[in-house]
XYZ file of C-alpha atoms in Angstrom:
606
model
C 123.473 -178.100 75.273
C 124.059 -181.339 76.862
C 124.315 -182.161 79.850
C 128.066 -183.594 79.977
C 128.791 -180.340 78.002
C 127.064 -177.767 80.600
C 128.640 -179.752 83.955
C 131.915 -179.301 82.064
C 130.918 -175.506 81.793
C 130.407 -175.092 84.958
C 133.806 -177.179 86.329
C 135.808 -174.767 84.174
C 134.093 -171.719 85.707
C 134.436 -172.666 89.097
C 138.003 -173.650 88.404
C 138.211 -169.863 86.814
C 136.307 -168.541 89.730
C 138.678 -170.157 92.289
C 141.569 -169.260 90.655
C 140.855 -165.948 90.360
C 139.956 -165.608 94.189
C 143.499 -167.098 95.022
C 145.403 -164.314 93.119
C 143.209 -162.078 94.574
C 143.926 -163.249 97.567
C 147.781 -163.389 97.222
C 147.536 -159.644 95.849
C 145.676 -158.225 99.120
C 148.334 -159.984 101.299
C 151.017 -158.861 99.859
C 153.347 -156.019 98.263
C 154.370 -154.980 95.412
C 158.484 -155.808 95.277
C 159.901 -153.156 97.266
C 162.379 -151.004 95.985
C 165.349 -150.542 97.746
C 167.370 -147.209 97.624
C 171.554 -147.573 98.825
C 172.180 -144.871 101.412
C 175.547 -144.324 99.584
C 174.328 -143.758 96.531
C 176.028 -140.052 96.513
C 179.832 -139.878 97.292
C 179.202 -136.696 98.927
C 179.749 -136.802 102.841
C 176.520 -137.211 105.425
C 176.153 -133.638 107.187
C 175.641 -133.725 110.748
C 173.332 -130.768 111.692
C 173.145 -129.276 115.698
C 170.925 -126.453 116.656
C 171.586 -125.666 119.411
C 170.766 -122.759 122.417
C 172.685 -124.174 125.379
C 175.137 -126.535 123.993
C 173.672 -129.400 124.268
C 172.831 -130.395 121.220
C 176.105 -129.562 120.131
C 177.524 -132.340 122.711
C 174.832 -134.812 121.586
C 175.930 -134.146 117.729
C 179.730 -134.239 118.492
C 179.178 -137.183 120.032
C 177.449 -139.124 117.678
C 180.216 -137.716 115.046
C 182.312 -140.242 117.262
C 180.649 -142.823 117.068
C 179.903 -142.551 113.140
C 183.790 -142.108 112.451
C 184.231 -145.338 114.801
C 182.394 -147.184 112.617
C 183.970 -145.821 109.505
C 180.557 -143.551 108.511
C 181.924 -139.819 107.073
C 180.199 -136.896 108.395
C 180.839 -133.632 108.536
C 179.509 -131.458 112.054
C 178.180 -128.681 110.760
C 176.725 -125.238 112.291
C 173.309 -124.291 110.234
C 174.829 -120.715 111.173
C 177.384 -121.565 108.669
C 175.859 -123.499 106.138
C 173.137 -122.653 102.690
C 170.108 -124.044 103.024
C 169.965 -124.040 99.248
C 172.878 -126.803 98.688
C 170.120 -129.188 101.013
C 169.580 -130.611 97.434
C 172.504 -131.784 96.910
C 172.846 -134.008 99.945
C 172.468 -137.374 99.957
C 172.685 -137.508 103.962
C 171.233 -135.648 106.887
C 171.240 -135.973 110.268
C 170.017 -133.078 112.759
C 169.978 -132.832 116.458
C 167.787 -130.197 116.917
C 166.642 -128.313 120.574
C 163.343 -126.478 120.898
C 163.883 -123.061 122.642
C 161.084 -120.226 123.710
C 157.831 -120.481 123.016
C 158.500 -123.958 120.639
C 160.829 -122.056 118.450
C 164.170 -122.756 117.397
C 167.459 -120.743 118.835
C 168.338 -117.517 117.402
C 171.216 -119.010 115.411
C 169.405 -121.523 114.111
C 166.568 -119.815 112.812
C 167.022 -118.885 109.389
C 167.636 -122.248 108.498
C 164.364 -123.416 109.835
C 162.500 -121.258 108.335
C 163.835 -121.940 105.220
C 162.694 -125.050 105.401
C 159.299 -124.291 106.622
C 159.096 -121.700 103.902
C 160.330 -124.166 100.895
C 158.078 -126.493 102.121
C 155.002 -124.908 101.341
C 156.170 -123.122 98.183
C 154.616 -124.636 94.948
C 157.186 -123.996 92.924
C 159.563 -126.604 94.706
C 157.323 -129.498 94.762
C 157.741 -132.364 96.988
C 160.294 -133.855 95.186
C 163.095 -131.314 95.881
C 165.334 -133.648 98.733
C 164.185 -137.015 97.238
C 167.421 -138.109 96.966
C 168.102 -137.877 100.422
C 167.981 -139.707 103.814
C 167.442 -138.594 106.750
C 167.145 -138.573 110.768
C 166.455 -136.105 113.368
C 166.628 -135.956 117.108
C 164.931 -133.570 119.504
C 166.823 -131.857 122.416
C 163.702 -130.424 124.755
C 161.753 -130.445 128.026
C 158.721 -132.163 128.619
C 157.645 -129.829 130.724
C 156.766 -127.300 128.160
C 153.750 -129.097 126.936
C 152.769 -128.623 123.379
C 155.866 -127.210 122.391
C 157.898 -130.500 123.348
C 160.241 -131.046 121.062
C 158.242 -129.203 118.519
C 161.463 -127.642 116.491
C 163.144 -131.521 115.842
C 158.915 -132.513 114.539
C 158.434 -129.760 112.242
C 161.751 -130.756 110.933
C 161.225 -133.896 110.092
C 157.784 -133.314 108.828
C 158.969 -130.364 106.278
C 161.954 -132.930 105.072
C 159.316 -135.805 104.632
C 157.472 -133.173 102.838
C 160.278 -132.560 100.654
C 160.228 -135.935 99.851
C 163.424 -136.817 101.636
C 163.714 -140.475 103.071
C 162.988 -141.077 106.700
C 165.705 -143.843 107.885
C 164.575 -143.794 111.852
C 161.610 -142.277 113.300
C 162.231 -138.689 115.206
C 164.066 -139.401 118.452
C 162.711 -137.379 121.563
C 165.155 -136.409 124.799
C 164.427 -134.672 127.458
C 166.622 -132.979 129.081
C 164.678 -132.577 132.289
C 162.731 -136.057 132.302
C 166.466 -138.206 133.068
C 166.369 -139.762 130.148
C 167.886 -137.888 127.378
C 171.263 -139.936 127.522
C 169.643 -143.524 127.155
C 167.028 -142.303 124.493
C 169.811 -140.708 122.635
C 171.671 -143.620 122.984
C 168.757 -145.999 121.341
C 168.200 -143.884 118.819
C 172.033 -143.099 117.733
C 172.454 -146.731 117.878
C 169.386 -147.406 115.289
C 170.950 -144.944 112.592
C 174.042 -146.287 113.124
C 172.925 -149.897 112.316
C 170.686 -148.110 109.303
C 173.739 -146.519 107.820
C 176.012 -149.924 108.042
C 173.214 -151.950 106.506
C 173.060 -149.827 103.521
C 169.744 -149.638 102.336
C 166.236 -148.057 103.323
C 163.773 -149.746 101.964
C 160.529 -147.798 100.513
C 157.075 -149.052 98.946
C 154.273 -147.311 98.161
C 152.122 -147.233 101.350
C 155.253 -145.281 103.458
C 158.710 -146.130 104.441
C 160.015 -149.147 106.280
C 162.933 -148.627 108.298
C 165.949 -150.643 107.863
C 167.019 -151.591 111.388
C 164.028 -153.619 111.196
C 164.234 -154.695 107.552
C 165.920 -158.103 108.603
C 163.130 -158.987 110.490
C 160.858 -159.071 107.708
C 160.856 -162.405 106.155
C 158.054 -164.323 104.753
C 156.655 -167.606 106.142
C 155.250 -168.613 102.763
C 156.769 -171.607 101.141
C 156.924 -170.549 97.984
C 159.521 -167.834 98.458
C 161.565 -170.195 99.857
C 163.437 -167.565 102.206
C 165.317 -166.693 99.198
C 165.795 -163.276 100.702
C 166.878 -161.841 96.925
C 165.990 -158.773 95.499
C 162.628 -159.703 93.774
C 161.607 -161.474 97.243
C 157.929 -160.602 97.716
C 157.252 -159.236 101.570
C 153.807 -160.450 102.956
C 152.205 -157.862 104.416
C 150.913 -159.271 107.423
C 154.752 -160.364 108.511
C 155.576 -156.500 108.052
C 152.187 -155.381 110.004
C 153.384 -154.296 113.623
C 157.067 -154.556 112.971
C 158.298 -150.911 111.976
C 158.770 -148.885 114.673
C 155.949 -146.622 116.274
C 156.314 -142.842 116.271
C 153.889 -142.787 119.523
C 156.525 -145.611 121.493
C 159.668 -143.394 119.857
C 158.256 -140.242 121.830
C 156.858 -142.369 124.566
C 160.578 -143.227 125.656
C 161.213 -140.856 127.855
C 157.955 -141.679 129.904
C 159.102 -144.966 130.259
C 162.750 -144.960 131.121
C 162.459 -141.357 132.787
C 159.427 -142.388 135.408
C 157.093 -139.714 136.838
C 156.745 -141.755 140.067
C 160.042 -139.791 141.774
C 162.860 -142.603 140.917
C 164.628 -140.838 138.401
C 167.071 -138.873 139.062
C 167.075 -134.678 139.063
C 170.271 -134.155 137.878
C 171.194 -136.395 134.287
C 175.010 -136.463 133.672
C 174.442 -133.169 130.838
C 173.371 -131.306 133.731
C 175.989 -133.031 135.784
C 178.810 -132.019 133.783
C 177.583 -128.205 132.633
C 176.861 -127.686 136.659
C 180.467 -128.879 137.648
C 182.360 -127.211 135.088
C 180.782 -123.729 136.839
C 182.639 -124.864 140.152
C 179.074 -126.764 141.722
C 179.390 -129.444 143.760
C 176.615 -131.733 143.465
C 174.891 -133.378 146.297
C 172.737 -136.771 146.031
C 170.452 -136.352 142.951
C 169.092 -133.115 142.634
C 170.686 -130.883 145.326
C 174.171 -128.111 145.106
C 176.868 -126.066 147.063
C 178.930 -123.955 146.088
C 182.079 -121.510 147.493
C 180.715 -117.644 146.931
C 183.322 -115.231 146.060
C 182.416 -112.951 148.774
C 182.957 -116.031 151.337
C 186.676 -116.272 149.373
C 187.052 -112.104 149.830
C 186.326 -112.404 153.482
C 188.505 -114.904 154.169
C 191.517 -112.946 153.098
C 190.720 -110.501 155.080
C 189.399 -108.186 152.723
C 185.113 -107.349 152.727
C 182.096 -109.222 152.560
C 178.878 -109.104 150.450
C 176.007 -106.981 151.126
C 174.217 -109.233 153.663
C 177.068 -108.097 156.084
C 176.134 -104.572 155.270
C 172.587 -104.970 155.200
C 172.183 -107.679 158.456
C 175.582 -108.799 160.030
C 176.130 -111.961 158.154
C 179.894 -113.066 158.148
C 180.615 -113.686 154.476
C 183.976 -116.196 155.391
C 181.498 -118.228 157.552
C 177.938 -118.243 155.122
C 177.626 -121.349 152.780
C 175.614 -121.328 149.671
C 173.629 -123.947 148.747
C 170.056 -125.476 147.782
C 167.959 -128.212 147.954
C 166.567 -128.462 144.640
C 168.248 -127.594 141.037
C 165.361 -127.263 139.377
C 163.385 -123.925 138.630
C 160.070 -123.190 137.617
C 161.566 -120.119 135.242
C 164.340 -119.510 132.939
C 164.700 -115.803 133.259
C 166.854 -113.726 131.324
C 169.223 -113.042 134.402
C 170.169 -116.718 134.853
C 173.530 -116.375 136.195
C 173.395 -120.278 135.998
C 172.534 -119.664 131.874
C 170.099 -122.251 131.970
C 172.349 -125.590 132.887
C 169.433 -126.554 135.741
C 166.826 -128.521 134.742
C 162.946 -126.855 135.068
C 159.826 -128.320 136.610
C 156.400 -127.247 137.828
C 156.426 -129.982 140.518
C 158.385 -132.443 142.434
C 158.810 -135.169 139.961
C 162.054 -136.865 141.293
C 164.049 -139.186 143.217
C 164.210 -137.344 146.886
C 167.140 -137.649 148.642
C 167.239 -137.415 152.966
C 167.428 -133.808 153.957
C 169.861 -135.118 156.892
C 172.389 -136.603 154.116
C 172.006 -133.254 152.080
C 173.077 -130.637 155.249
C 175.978 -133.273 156.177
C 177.204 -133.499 152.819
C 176.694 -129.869 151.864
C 178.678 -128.539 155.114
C 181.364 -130.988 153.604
C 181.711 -130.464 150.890
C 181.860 -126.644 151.666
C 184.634 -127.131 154.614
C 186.906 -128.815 151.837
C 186.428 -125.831 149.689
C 187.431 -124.004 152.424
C 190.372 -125.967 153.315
C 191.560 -125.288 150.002
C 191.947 -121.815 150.685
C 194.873 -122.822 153.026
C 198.110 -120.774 151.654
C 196.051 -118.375 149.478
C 197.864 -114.637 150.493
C 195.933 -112.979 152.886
C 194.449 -115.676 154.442
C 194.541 -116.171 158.142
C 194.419 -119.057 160.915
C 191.759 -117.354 162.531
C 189.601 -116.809 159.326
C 190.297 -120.060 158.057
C 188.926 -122.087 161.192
C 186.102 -119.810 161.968
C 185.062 -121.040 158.034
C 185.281 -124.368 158.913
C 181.949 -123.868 161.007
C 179.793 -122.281 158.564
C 177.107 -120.320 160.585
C 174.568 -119.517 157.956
C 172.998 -121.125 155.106
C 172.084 -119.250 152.047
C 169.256 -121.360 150.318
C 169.479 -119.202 146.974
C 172.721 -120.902 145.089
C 170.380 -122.127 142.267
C 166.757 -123.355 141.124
C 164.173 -123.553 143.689
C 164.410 -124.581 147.249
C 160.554 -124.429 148.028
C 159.916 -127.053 145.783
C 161.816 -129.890 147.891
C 159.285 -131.240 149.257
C 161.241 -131.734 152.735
C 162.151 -128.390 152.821
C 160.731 -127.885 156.597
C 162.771 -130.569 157.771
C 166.174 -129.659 156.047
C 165.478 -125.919 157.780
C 165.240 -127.669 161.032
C 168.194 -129.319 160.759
C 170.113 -126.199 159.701
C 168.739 -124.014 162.880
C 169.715 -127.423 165.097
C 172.959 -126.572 164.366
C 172.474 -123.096 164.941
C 172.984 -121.975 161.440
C 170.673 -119.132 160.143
C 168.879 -119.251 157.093
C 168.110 -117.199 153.869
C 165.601 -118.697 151.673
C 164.662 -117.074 148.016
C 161.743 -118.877 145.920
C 160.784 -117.159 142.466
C 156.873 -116.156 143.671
C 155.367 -119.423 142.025
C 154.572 -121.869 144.676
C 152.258 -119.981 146.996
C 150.901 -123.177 148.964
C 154.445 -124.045 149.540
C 155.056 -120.546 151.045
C 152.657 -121.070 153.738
C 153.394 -124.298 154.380
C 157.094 -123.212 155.224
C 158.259 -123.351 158.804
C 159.720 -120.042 159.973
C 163.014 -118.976 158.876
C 165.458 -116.595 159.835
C 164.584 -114.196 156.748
C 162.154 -115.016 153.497
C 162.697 -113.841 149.899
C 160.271 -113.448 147.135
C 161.906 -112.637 143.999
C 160.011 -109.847 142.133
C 161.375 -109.559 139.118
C 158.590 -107.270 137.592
C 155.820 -105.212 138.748
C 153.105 -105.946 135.349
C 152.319 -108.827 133.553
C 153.372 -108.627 130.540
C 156.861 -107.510 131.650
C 157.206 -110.226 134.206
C 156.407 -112.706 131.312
C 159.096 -111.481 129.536
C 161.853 -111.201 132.228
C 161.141 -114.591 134.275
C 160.272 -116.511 131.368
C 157.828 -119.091 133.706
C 156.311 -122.459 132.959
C 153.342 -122.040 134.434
C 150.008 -120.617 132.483
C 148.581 -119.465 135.370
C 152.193 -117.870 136.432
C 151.123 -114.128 137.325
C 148.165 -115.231 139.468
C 150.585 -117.386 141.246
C 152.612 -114.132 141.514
C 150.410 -112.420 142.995
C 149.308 -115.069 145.526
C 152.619 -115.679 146.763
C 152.925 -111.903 147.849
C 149.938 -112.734 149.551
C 151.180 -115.758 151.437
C 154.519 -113.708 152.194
C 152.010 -110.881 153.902
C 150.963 -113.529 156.229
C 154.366 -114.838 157.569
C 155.038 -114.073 160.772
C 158.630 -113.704 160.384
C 161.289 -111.171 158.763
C 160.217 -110.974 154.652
C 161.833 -109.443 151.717
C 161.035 -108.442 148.282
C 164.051 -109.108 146.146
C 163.877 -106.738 143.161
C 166.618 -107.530 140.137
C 166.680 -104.095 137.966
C 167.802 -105.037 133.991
C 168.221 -101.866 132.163
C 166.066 -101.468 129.528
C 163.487 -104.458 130.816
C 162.264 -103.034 134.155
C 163.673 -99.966 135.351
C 160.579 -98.032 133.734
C 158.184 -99.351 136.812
C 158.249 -97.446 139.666
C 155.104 -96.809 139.925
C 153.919 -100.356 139.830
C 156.196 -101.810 141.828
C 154.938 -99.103 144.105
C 151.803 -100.715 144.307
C 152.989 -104.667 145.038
C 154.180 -103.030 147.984
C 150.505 -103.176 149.802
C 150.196 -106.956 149.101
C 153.045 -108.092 150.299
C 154.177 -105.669 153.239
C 157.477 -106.695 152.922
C 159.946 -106.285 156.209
C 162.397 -105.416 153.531
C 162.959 -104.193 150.353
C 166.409 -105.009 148.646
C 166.897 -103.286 144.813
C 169.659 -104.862 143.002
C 171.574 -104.009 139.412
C 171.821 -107.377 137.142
C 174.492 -109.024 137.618
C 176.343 -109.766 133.605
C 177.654 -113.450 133.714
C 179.495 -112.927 130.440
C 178.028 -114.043 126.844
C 175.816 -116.494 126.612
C 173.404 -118.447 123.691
C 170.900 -118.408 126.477
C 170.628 -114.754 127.529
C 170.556 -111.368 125.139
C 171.771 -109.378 127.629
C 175.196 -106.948 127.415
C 177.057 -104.935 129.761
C 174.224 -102.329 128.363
C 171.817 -103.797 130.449
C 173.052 -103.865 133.695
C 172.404 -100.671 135.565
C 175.408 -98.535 137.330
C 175.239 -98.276 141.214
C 173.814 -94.371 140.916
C 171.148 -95.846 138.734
C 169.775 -98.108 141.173
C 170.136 -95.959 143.781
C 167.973 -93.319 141.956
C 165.177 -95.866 141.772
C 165.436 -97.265 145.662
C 165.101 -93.455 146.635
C 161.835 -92.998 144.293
C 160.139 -95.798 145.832
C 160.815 -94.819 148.873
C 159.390 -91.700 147.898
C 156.353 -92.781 146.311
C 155.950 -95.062 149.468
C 155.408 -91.774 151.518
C 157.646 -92.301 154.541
C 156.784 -96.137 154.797
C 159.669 -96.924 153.322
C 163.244 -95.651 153.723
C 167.176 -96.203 151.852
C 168.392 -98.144 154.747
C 171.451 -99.207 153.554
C 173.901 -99.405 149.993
C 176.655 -101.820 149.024
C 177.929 -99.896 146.166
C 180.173 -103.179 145.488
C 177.125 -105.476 144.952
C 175.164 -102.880 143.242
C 172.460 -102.746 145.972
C 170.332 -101.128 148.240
C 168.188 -102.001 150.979
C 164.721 -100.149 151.726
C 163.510 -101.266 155.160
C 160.274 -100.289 156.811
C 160.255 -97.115 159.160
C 158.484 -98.106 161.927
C 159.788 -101.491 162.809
C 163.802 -100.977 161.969
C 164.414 -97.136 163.051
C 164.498 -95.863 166.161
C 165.051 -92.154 167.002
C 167.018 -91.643 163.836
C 169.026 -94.729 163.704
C 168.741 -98.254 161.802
C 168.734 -101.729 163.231
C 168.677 -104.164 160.684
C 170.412 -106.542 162.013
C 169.670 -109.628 163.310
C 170.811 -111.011 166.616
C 171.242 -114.654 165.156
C 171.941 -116.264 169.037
C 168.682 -114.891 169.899
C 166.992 -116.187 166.956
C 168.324 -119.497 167.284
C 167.383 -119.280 170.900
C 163.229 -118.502 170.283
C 163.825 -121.561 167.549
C 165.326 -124.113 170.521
C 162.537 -123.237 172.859
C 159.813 -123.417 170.532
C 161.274 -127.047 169.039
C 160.942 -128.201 173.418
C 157.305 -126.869 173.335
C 156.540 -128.523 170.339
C 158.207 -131.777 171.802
C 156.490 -131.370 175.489
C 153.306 -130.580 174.069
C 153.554 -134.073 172.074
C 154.630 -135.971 175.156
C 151.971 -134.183 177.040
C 154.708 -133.146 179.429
């Protein structure tokens, strides 16, 4: 071979070589042309799915239904309760607002359509082909607060659809409902289906799905497509990289706009408007009042509520309020049915415990006011309620957990108004931290474990040892203490004998036993008019306590109206036969004044 022959070889197979490189190249940078799918392919309407235990996501669904019909998108709202999971098929469009309820499980009504899908998705014989011809987007209604189990009913979801081979149009949208921002997350995220739906296409390749709110972002900066933009356009790869949206940032969006430094707000305007539909009164950011029907009895002159039987509280002249909205439980009981947010700690904006006691007192003299005209109400009655002369700090949540509790107490007994605090036995260290009050509650809801699990519902893992503790702390208060026991017929009227024992930890002052009170149906609660105990039954079990107490403890009292009884100890509160359990409030306001000036002269060194 010459060599003019073999250099000519050689140019050839480098030009060869070089080419080839180059398409190799071009092939690892780019895609394959994607294929786009038209959301409207099927003339069938988009189903809009809630599931839903409060209502919530009912409100969340009906209100992206308005906003889909405002810009001309059909959907029908539809209650899995009433719909086949078998026609899923047939849909072209889903969208699903879904909450999470106990334990990371979806609501009662909603369940056999979950686990339908859970069930399909792992069965063989449907293949993961089943829902290919469908789009779709899901949005989780849960609490933060819960851990693991955030949001876990609106993930599964959306992993069983992709399963199903279903479309993804926008990546699974996380509220929550206790972290402030479920209203501008939801917001984002209806907004980015929205603008999905009206551009008309998702577009799909083989590596995973890229989402269409972001498609018009992706255009080449090669010249040699020209920025044709047409349907055989090919997408480089690295423009794409780090454009579709993140799953992490999607459930990171409540971190962000919801802050865990204690700016955001307590009460969001869901729990806003569920709160002040029930007749609350919201004060500041995360605290309540509200008028008690007993303080509305009194005033016309008929009776009041057991804490005039039990310790000579005027019913016309008692507020109800608290400091703090949010709850460490969601017990069965809830009278509030769940509309306060939860929390194991202080995680919020904190209003001025001065502007809360001046707001609260008026907001409850105008609700008082308003009792002007009502039959049976008197002059007299009516301006003795105008100067409310005791505070009860057990309207809702838990009041412990403000973490200016001590000073909003202070300011209540420097205008001589007694106080009644209740916390739910799971913030010991905040029990012995608290200042002296005029009587402290514990709530003891159960007397084992297991039951107590069951009944309060709590947050926390560690929630019976904190239990236990907090009976503990209460021993140690050297003040007038109460166990607060809530009897729910067929839950925890079995327990005598253990509630028997809590007795010794605590050494409560007091023991007050009272029936459940039934709020009415509710998706939140499974209890009936079954459950709640008659006045004879509860009275049965104060008098077998007291009984298995052996003379420590005697029936000191009944309101047969309230369904309650008071056990008080022997030795303190009767004297040669007769009971004193009431409290001589001037007195006790009296010991606070003088002990505020020795705190004050002992600071001046006076």
């Amino acid at each position: 071979m010459s060599p003019s022959s073999l250099s000519a070889r050689l140019t050839l197979l480098a030009l060869l070589s070089a080419t080839t490189f180059y398409f190799l190249y071009k092939s690892r940078r780019r895609l394959k042309p994607l294929r786009q799918l038209p959301i409207n392919s099927n003339p069938r309407k988009g189903k809009l799915f809630f599931i839903t235990q409060t209502g919530t996501s009912k409100a969340l669904a009906q209100r992206l239904l308005n906003l889909l019909s405002s810009n001309n998108i059909p959907f029908d709202l539809v209650d899995p309760q009433n719909y086949e999971p078998e026609d899923l098929p047939k849909e072209s469009l889903i969208l699903i607002i879904a909450s999470t309820w106990e334990d990371g499980n979806p609501p009662q009504g909603s369940k056999f359509f979950v686990n339908w899908l859970a069930e399909i998705s792992t069965d063989f014989r449907a293949g993961n082909l089943l829902l290919s011809s469908c789009k779709f987007a899901v949005f989780g209604v849960g609490s933060r607060v819960y851990g693991e189990t955030f949001n876990a009913v609106a993930r599964n979801l959306g992993k069983r659809l992709r399963g199903l081979g279903a479309t993804e149009m926008v990546a699974v949208g996380e509220g929550d409902v206790d972290g402030g921002a479920l209203e501008s997350v939801f917001k984002e995220w209806s907004e980015k289906v929205v603008r999905v739906l009206k551009g008309g296409l998702v577009v799909e390749n083989e590596n995973g799905i890229v989402y269409a709110s972001d498609a018009e972002s992706f255009e080449s900066d090669d010249d040699d497509n020209g920025g044709g933009g047409g349907e055989e356009e090919i997408v480089d790869l690295e423009d794409i990289a780090g454009k579709g949206p993140s799953r992490k940032k999607s459930v990171n969006v409540a971190e962000t706009n919801g802050k865990m430094d204690g700016k955001r707000e307590m009460v969001t305007p869901v729990i806003r408007a569920n709160l002040e539909k029930q007749g609350y009164k919201i004060i500041g950011s995360h605290s309540g009042v509200k008028i008690c029907r007993w303080t509305k009895s009194q005033l016309r002159g008929r009776g009041g509520c057991y804490k005039h039987s039990f310790y000579g509280i005027e019913s016309h002249r008692c507020m109800e309020a608290t400091p703090s909205l949010a709850c460490a439980n969601k017990c069965v009981f809830c009278w509030r049915h769940h509309t306060n947010p939860v929390g194991k700690s202080w995680q919020w904006k904190m209003d001025d415990p001065l502007e809360i006691v001046n707001t609260a007192i008026d907001l409850h003299t105008k609700m008082i006011k308003q009792m002007k005209g009502v039959p049976g109400v008197t002059q007299e009655r009516l301006t003795e309620g105008l100067t409310p002369r005791h505070c009860a700090l057990s309207l809702v949540g838990e009041p412990i957990m403000y973490p200016e509790i001590n000073m909003l107490v202070d300011e209540l007994h420097r205008r001589r108004i007694s106080t009644f605090l209740v916390t739910n036995a799971q913030f010991p260290d905040k029990i012995k931290m608290l200042k002296p009050i005029t009587q402290l509650y514990v709530s003891v809801d159960a007397a084992t474990k297991d039951s107590l699990k069951a009944i309060d519902r709590p947050l926390f893992g560690d929630f019976w040892e904190r239990f236990i503790d907090s009976l503990k702390a209460l021993r140690d208060k050297q003040q007038r203490t109460v166990y607060r026991l809530t009897l729910v017929k067929g839950w925890n009227t079995e327990d005598a004998d253990a509630y028997s024992k809590l007795f010794s930890i605590g050494k409560p002052d007091f023991v007050e036993i009272k029936g459940v009170t039934y709020c009415g149906s509710s998706a939140t609660s499974k209890l009936t008019m079954e459950n709640v105990p008659w006045h004879s039954d509860v009275k049965a079990f104060s008098e077998a306590l007291a009984l298995k107490s052996e003379g420590e403890y005697e029936v000191a009292c009944e309101h047969a109206h309230s369904c309650c009884v008071l056990l008080a100890k022997t030795d303190k509160f009767k004297v040669n036969g007769q009971w004193y359990t009431w409290i001589d409030y001037e007195k006790f306001h009296d010991l606070v004044s003088n002990s505020i000036n020795l705190i004050i002269c002992s600071v001046s060194g006076l």
